[in-house]
Amino acid sequence: LYRIPEKGCRYRVKIKLLLAKAKARNGYRKSNIERVEESEAERAGSAWLKGDLHVHSVHSDGDASVGEIARRARQLGLDFVAMTDHNTVSQLRDFGHTAGVLLIPGEEVTTYYGHMNVLGVKEWVDFRVTSERQAKMLIKYVKDRGYLPVINHPKRLGPEWKLGNVELAGYVEVWQGVWEFNNYVSLKLVDDLLLRGSWVGIVGGSDAHKVRREEEAGIFRLGHPTTWVNVEERSVRGVLEGIRKGRVIVTENPNGPFLMLKAPKPGNLKVFVEAQGAEGLVLRLVSQGELVKKDVIDSRRFFKVYRLRLPRDGGYIRAELVDPEGLVDELHHPDVIVKALTSPLRITGSCK
């Protein structure tokens, strides 16, 4: 991957030649995975698609093939999965829209100074980055090619991101694995950047490595959390464009709870919550780094309109659902368990 002992390492390569007809170009044998000509994730039309944006296969340090991951994702009800193996794109050879699940090509650029997902890749992205200057060049390289960079789990034990340029990347994985795994630190980073006027979007990702042996997955299980993206086109391009437009919700698992935030214009905020088992959760609205409204979800299908005094320009607002147990009014507290997050909405003269 990216760590080689200073003394080097000993290895042996065994090559076996068979007198048989080649099954793939360059002698590469593709996995036996189901391919669908037109899956549900390809048909046109605006919709919310749900998936996992951070998963590893046998092409790096995961335990499952691309096909196995796609089939498990379908069982969980996911529409898409981003295959983000460490410092390689060899998994793309096994790609296709498999088992009715849209596979998003990715690479987790893995360094001693932090990790960054690159979504939508068509070629290998070099991971040999050791300084903020080099990271700036790398992010520019990625964006110039139309790929989407995401700073992964910038928190203690994430591991942390120490190469700066978070604003330049523009997207942060604020939810890795279960919420309790220090994710409040990543969310605080985003709120701090937004408060300073730097616009960044959010996503979540399971960072799953054990899909075949799910009983050993611990806090990193496929689809936990789930990232929902509102798309105009059910394709890789559609998902990436939805993320770029900030049409993102992150939930605890594929079943929700689902939370949607709309702010038609400054001063008016519409909050829609549709979820199974969301009764009793607490809705919190956050603007300019402060908690501006708190309410209890009192029904399975919840709808309410709030009118708030919001900045006329340059601010933001986001919503979250949290567990009432151990709840404190502090925004970024290790005891507050988040169940769902919306992407921040920019407050301008014509809020979307």
Short mmCIF file of C-alpha atoms in Angstrom, two decimals:
data_model
loop_
_atom_site.label_atom_id
_atom_site.label_comp_id
_atom_site.label_asym_id
_atom_site.label_seq_id
_atom_site.Cartn_x
_atom_site.Cartn_y
_atom_site.Cartn_z
CA LEU A 1 0.00 0.00 0.00
CA TYR A 2 2.14 2.89 1.20
CA ARG A 3 4.28 1.50 4.03
CA ILE A 4 7.49 -0.37 3.27
CA PRO A 5 9.97 -1.17 6.09
CA GLU A 6 13.24 0.75 5.94
CA LYS A 7 15.12 -2.54 5.55
CA GLY A 8 12.88 -3.52 2.66
CA CYS A 9 10.89 -6.73 2.48
CA ARG A 10 11.39 -10.19 1.08
CA TYR A 11 8.85 -11.56 -1.36
CA ARG A 12 8.42 -14.29 -3.93
CA VAL A 13 6.47 -14.12 -7.19
CA LYS A 14 5.15 -17.36 -8.69
CA ILE A 15 4.01 -17.32 -12.32
CA LYS A 16 1.99 -20.21 -13.71
CA LEU A 17 1.41 -20.45 -17.45
CA LEU A 18 -1.55 -22.41 -18.80
CA LEU A 19 -2.29 -23.42 -22.37
CA ALA A 20 -5.79 -21.99 -22.46
CA LYS A 21 -7.71 -19.31 -24.29
CA ALA A 22 -7.39 -15.90 -22.67
CA LYS A 23 -10.55 -14.71 -20.93
CA ALA A 24 -9.64 -11.04 -20.63
CA ARG A 25 -7.26 -8.51 -22.06
CA ASN A 26 -3.72 -8.54 -20.67
CA GLY A 27 -4.38 -11.97 -19.19
CA TYR A 28 -6.44 -10.50 -16.33
CA ARG A 29 -9.24 -12.77 -15.19
CA LYS A 30 -12.30 -10.77 -14.22
CA SER A 31 -14.45 -11.70 -11.26
CA ASN A 32 -17.61 -13.66 -11.95
CA ILE A 33 -20.05 -10.86 -11.11
CA GLU A 34 -23.53 -10.18 -12.34
CA ARG A 35 -23.87 -7.40 -14.90
CA VAL A 36 -27.13 -5.63 -15.67
CA GLU A 37 -27.62 -3.74 -18.93
CA GLU A 38 -29.92 -1.16 -17.34
CA SER A 39 -30.12 -1.16 -13.57
CA GLU A 40 -32.47 0.88 -11.42
CA ALA A 41 -29.59 3.24 -10.75
CA GLU A 42 -29.32 4.16 -14.45
CA ARG A 43 -32.83 5.27 -15.32
CA ALA A 44 -33.45 8.97 -15.78
CA GLY A 45 -35.33 11.21 -13.37
CA SER A 46 -34.80 13.17 -10.17
CA ALA A 47 -34.57 10.93 -7.12
CA TRP A 48 -32.82 10.34 -3.83
CA LEU A 49 -30.25 7.56 -4.18
CA LYS A 50 -28.57 6.07 -1.13
CA GLY A 51 -25.17 4.46 -0.90
CA ASP A 52 -21.78 4.10 0.72
CA LEU A 53 -18.93 6.35 -0.45
CA HIS A 54 -16.01 4.60 1.28
CA VAL A 55 -15.48 0.85 0.83
CA HIS A 56 -12.43 -1.40 0.38
CA SER A 57 -12.18 -4.64 -1.59
CA VAL A 58 -9.58 -7.40 -2.02
CA HIS A 59 -7.76 -5.02 -4.36
CA SER A 60 -6.30 -3.40 -1.22
CA ASP A 61 -6.98 -4.55 2.34
CA GLY A 62 -10.63 -5.55 2.15
CA ASP A 63 -11.87 -9.12 2.40
CA ALA A 64 -14.48 -9.19 -0.38
CA SER A 65 -14.48 -8.98 -4.16
CA VAL A 66 -16.18 -6.15 -6.03
CA GLY A 67 -19.02 -8.51 -6.93
CA GLU A 68 -19.52 -9.66 -3.35
CA ILE A 69 -19.66 -6.06 -2.16
CA ALA A 70 -22.18 -5.15 -4.86
CA ARG A 71 -24.42 -8.06 -3.96
CA ARG A 72 -24.28 -7.24 -0.24
CA ALA A 73 -25.05 -3.59 -1.02
CA ARG A 74 -28.12 -4.67 -2.94
CA GLN A 75 -29.28 -6.79 0.00
CA LEU A 76 -28.98 -3.70 2.19
CA GLY A 77 -31.05 -1.66 -0.26
CA LEU A 78 -28.19 0.58 -1.40
CA ASP A 79 -28.26 2.16 -4.86
CA PHE A 80 -24.53 2.89 -5.18
CA VAL A 81 -21.16 2.04 -3.68
CA ALA A 82 -17.84 3.85 -4.15
CA MET A 83 -14.95 1.40 -4.36
CA THR A 84 -12.11 3.37 -2.76
CA ASP A 85 -9.18 1.00 -2.43
CA HIS A 86 -5.90 2.30 -1.02
CA ASN A 87 -3.57 3.80 -3.64
CA THR A 88 -4.82 1.63 -6.50
CA VAL A 89 -7.46 1.57 -9.20
CA SER A 90 -7.04 -2.09 -10.14
CA GLN A 91 -10.59 -2.68 -8.84
CA LEU A 92 -11.89 -0.76 -11.85
CA ARG A 93 -11.13 -3.85 -13.95
CA ASP A 94 -13.99 -5.59 -12.14
CA PHE A 95 -16.39 -2.72 -12.67
CA GLY A 96 -19.77 -2.43 -14.26
CA HIS A 97 -23.21 -1.75 -12.86
CA THR A 98 -23.30 -4.99 -10.91
CA ALA A 99 -26.20 -6.66 -9.15
CA GLY A 100 -28.33 -3.58 -9.87
CA VAL A 101 -25.94 -1.38 -7.86
CA LEU A 102 -24.13 1.59 -9.36
CA LEU A 103 -20.39 1.31 -8.71
CA ILE A 104 -18.50 4.59 -8.40
CA PRO A 105 -14.80 4.41 -9.27
CA GLY A 106 -12.59 5.76 -6.53
CA GLU A 107 -9.19 5.67 -4.89
CA GLU A 108 -8.31 6.42 -1.29
CA VAL A 109 -5.08 8.37 -1.58
CA THR A 110 -3.35 7.06 1.53
CA THR A 111 -0.34 8.87 3.01
CA TYR A 112 1.48 9.17 6.34
CA TYR A 113 -0.24 12.55 6.74
CA GLY A 114 -3.86 11.63 6.10
CA HIS A 115 -6.25 10.06 3.63
CA MET A 116 -8.27 11.57 0.77
CA ASN A 117 -10.88 9.87 -1.38
CA VAL A 118 -10.89 10.70 -5.07
CA LEU A 119 -14.27 9.85 -6.59
CA GLY A 120 -14.92 9.38 -10.29
CA VAL A 121 -11.33 8.40 -11.13
CA LYS A 122 -10.43 7.02 -14.54
CA GLU A 123 -6.73 6.66 -13.83
CA TRP A 124 -4.38 6.05 -10.91
CA VAL A 125 -3.72 9.07 -8.66
CA ASP A 126 -0.24 9.31 -7.13
CA PHE A 127 -0.20 9.12 -3.32
CA ARG A 128 3.38 10.34 -2.77
CA VAL A 129 2.47 13.57 -1.01
CA THR A 130 4.41 14.85 2.00
CA SER A 131 3.66 18.59 2.27
CA GLU A 132 0.81 21.08 2.06
CA ARG A 133 2.29 22.45 -1.17
CA GLN A 134 2.25 19.01 -2.76
CA ALA A 135 -1.27 18.39 -1.46
CA LYS A 136 -2.41 21.63 -3.09
CA MET A 137 -0.95 20.49 -6.40
CA LEU A 138 -2.56 17.07 -6.04
CA ILE A 139 -6.02 18.47 -5.28
CA LYS A 140 -5.76 20.85 -8.23
CA TYR A 141 -4.71 17.93 -10.45
CA VAL A 142 -7.72 15.91 -9.26
CA LYS A 143 -10.24 18.72 -9.76
CA ASP A 144 -8.84 19.67 -13.18
CA ARG A 145 -9.70 16.16 -14.35
CA GLY A 146 -13.26 16.38 -13.12
CA TYR A 147 -12.75 14.06 -10.15
CA LEU A 148 -14.18 14.84 -6.72
CA PRO A 149 -11.74 15.04 -3.77
CA VAL A 150 -12.99 14.27 -0.25
CA ILE A 151 -10.85 14.76 2.85
CA ASN A 152 -11.44 11.58 4.83
CA HIS A 153 -12.06 11.34 8.59
CA PRO A 154 -9.99 14.41 9.67
CA LYS A 155 -9.96 13.46 13.36
CA ARG A 156 -8.06 11.53 15.97
CA LEU A 157 -7.74 7.85 14.99
CA GLY A 158 -9.21 8.66 11.59
CA PRO A 159 -6.31 9.06 10.93
CA GLU A 160 -6.07 12.83 10.98
CA TRP A 161 -5.48 15.00 7.92
CA LYS A 162 -2.28 17.03 8.27
CA LEU A 163 -1.87 18.40 4.74
CA GLY A 164 -4.16 21.46 4.93
CA ASN A 165 -6.08 22.60 1.84
CA VAL A 166 -9.44 21.35 3.15
CA GLU A 167 -11.18 24.40 1.68
CA LEU A 168 -9.55 23.73 -1.68
CA ALA A 169 -10.75 20.13 -1.70
CA GLY A 170 -14.22 21.37 -0.79
CA TYR A 171 -15.63 18.15 0.69
CA VAL A 172 -15.18 16.38 4.02
CA GLU A 173 -16.13 12.91 5.20
CA VAL A 174 -17.73 13.98 8.47
CA TRP A 175 -19.12 10.56 9.37
CA GLN A 176 -16.90 7.45 9.32
CA GLY A 177 -18.25 4.19 10.72
CA VAL A 178 -20.46 4.60 13.78
CA TRP A 179 -21.05 8.19 14.91
CA GLU A 180 -19.42 7.62 18.30
CA PHE A 181 -16.02 7.16 16.61
CA ASN A 182 -14.91 10.78 17.17
CA ASN A 183 -16.98 12.06 14.24
CA TYR A 184 -18.00 15.17 16.19
CA VAL A 185 -14.43 16.41 15.58
CA SER A 186 -14.85 16.22 11.80
CA LEU A 187 -18.21 18.00 11.98
CA LYS A 188 -16.69 20.76 14.10
CA LEU A 189 -14.01 21.28 11.45
CA VAL A 190 -16.73 21.80 8.85
CA ASP A 191 -18.70 24.20 11.05
CA ASP A 192 -15.53 26.19 11.77
CA LEU A 193 -14.72 26.46 8.06
CA LEU A 194 -18.28 27.49 7.22
CA LEU A 195 -18.24 30.11 9.96
CA ARG A 196 -15.08 31.59 8.42
CA GLY A 197 -16.80 31.79 5.04
CA SER A 198 -15.14 28.78 3.40
CA TRP A 199 -17.74 26.65 1.70
CA VAL A 200 -17.37 22.87 2.16
CA GLY A 201 -19.77 20.01 1.54
CA ILE A 202 -20.22 16.86 3.58
CA VAL A 203 -20.47 13.13 2.93
CA GLY A 204 -20.30 9.96 5.00
CA GLY A 205 -18.63 6.61 4.46
CA SER A 206 -18.42 3.31 6.30
CA ASP A 207 -14.72 2.68 5.58
CA ALA A 208 -15.79 -0.97 5.45
CA HIS A 209 -13.03 -3.55 5.01
CA LYS A 210 -14.86 -6.70 6.14
CA VAL A 211 -17.90 -7.31 3.98
CA ARG A 212 -17.51 -11.05 3.55
CA ARG A 213 -16.87 -11.50 7.29
CA GLU A 214 -19.35 -8.90 8.45
CA GLU A 215 -19.46 -10.32 11.96
CA GLU A 216 -15.86 -9.09 12.32
CA ALA A 217 -16.53 -5.63 10.89
CA GLY A 218 -16.96 -3.95 14.27
CA ILE A 219 -17.78 -0.26 13.87
CA PHE A 220 -17.09 -0.22 10.11
CA ARG A 221 -20.04 -1.98 8.47
CA LEU A 222 -21.15 -1.51 4.88
CA GLY A 223 -23.89 1.11 4.67
CA HIS A 224 -23.24 2.47 8.17
CA PRO A 225 -23.53 5.39 7.66
CA THR A 226 -25.48 5.83 4.44
CA THR A 227 -25.07 8.86 2.20
CA TRP A 228 -28.18 9.98 0.29
CA VAL A 229 -27.72 12.09 -2.84
CA ASN A 230 -30.48 13.81 -4.81
CA VAL A 231 -29.69 13.19 -8.47
CA GLU A 232 -31.06 14.35 -11.80
CA GLU A 233 -29.33 11.51 -13.62
CA ARG A 234 -28.96 8.03 -12.18
CA SER A 235 -25.32 7.54 -13.04
CA VAL A 236 -21.84 8.11 -11.65
CA ARG A 237 -21.93 11.61 -13.11
CA GLY A 238 -25.35 12.19 -11.55
CA VAL A 239 -24.20 11.17 -8.08
CA LEU A 240 -21.06 13.32 -8.24
CA GLU A 241 -23.03 16.33 -9.50
CA GLY A 242 -25.54 15.89 -6.68
CA ILE A 243 -22.69 15.97 -4.16
CA ARG A 244 -21.22 19.08 -5.81
CA LYS A 245 -24.60 20.82 -5.54
CA GLY A 246 -24.84 19.99 -1.84
CA ARG A 247 -27.87 17.74 -2.23
CA VAL A 248 -26.64 15.36 0.44
CA ILE A 249 -28.01 13.75 3.59
CA VAL A 250 -26.09 11.33 5.82
CA THR A 251 -28.02 8.85 7.96
CA GLU A 252 -27.09 6.23 10.52
CA ASN A 253 -27.94 3.32 8.21
CA PRO A 254 -29.79 2.52 4.96
CA ASN A 255 -33.15 2.78 6.74
CA GLY A 256 -32.62 6.34 7.87
CA PRO A 257 -33.79 8.27 9.75
CA PHE A 258 -34.32 10.53 6.75
CA LEU A 259 -34.09 14.29 7.21
CA MET A 260 -34.57 16.96 4.60
CA LEU A 261 -33.96 20.70 4.97
CA LYS A 262 -35.20 23.42 2.65
CA ALA A 263 -34.65 27.17 2.99
CA PRO A 264 -36.57 28.91 0.16
CA LYS A 265 -35.42 32.38 1.19
CA PRO A 266 -33.78 34.11 4.16
CA GLY A 267 -36.08 33.96 7.15
CA ASN A 268 -38.04 30.89 6.02
CA LEU A 269 -36.91 27.37 6.84
CA LYS A 270 -38.85 24.22 5.98
CA VAL A 271 -37.85 21.01 7.67
CA PHE A 272 -39.18 17.65 6.49
CA VAL A 273 -38.47 14.49 8.45
CA GLU A 274 -39.56 11.11 7.13
CA ALA A 275 -38.24 8.11 8.99
CA GLN A 276 -39.05 4.78 10.56
CA GLY A 277 -38.41 4.79 14.27
CA ALA A 278 -37.54 8.51 14.40
CA GLU A 279 -40.08 9.29 17.10
CA GLY A 280 -38.38 10.71 20.15
CA LEU A 281 -35.28 11.91 18.32
CA VAL A 282 -34.34 15.56 18.70
CA LEU A 283 -34.14 17.92 15.73
CA ARG A 284 -31.44 20.59 15.97
CA LEU A 285 -31.01 23.48 13.53
CA VAL A 286 -27.54 25.00 13.35
CA SER A 287 -26.58 28.35 11.82
CA GLN A 288 -23.32 30.27 12.05
CA GLY A 289 -21.89 27.78 14.51
CA GLU A 290 -24.81 28.15 16.92
CA LEU A 291 -27.83 26.07 17.85
CA VAL A 292 -30.79 28.20 16.70
CA LYS A 293 -33.68 25.77 17.20
CA LYS A 294 -34.39 22.49 18.97
CA ASP A 295 -37.50 20.35 18.72
CA VAL A 296 -38.64 16.80 19.49
CA ILE A 297 -39.86 14.56 16.69
CA ASP A 298 -43.31 13.51 17.86
CA SER A 299 -44.57 11.43 14.93
CA ARG A 300 -43.38 8.86 12.41
CA ARG A 301 -43.86 11.29 9.51
CA PHE A 302 -42.96 14.74 10.77
CA PHE A 303 -43.45 18.06 8.99
CA LYS A 304 -42.99 21.50 10.40
CA VAL A 305 -42.18 25.02 9.21
CA TYR A 306 -39.87 27.21 11.29
CA ARG A 307 -39.37 30.93 10.76
CA LEU A 308 -35.99 32.08 12.00
CA ARG A 309 -33.91 35.23 11.85
CA LEU A 310 -31.05 34.27 9.57
CA PRO A 311 -28.19 36.29 8.08
CA ARG A 312 -29.08 37.98 4.82
CA ASP A 313 -25.92 36.83 3.11
CA GLY A 314 -22.82 34.76 3.63
CA GLY A 315 -24.17 32.45 6.29
CA TYR A 316 -25.30 28.84 6.37
CA ILE A 317 -27.82 26.58 8.02
CA ARG A 318 -27.92 22.81 8.51
CA ALA A 319 -30.06 20.30 10.38
CA GLU A 320 -29.34 17.20 12.42
CA LEU A 321 -31.26 14.51 14.27
CA VAL A 322 -29.73 13.41 17.57
CA ASP A 323 -30.42 10.84 20.27
CA PRO A 324 -32.06 12.44 23.34
CA GLU A 325 -30.04 10.23 25.67
CA GLY A 326 -27.02 12.10 26.99
CA LEU A 327 -28.04 15.17 25.00
CA VAL A 328 -26.42 18.49 25.87
CA ASP A 329 -26.85 21.83 24.12
CA GLU A 330 -23.20 21.87 23.08
CA LEU A 331 -22.91 21.37 19.32
CA HIS A 332 -19.78 19.26 19.18
CA HIS A 333 -19.77 16.98 22.17
CA PRO A 334 -18.60 13.35 22.33
CA ASP A 335 -21.74 12.31 24.23
CA VAL A 336 -24.16 13.65 21.60
CA ILE A 337 -25.08 10.82 19.20
CA VAL A 338 -26.09 12.06 15.75
CA LYS A 339 -28.55 9.94 13.76
CA ALA A 340 -28.83 12.07 10.60
CA LEU A 341 -27.24 15.18 9.07
CA THR A 342 -28.11 17.45 6.18
CA SER A 343 -25.62 19.19 3.99
CA PRO A 344 -25.28 22.87 4.93
CA LEU A 345 -27.35 25.30 2.88
CA ARG A 346 -25.83 28.61 1.87
CA ILE A 347 -27.86 31.64 2.93
CA THR A 348 -27.91 34.20 0.13
CA GLY A 349 -30.45 36.55 -1.37
CA SER A 350 -32.02 33.52 -3.06
CA CYS A 351 -31.43 30.47 -0.89
CA LYS A 352 -32.00 27.13 -2.51
#
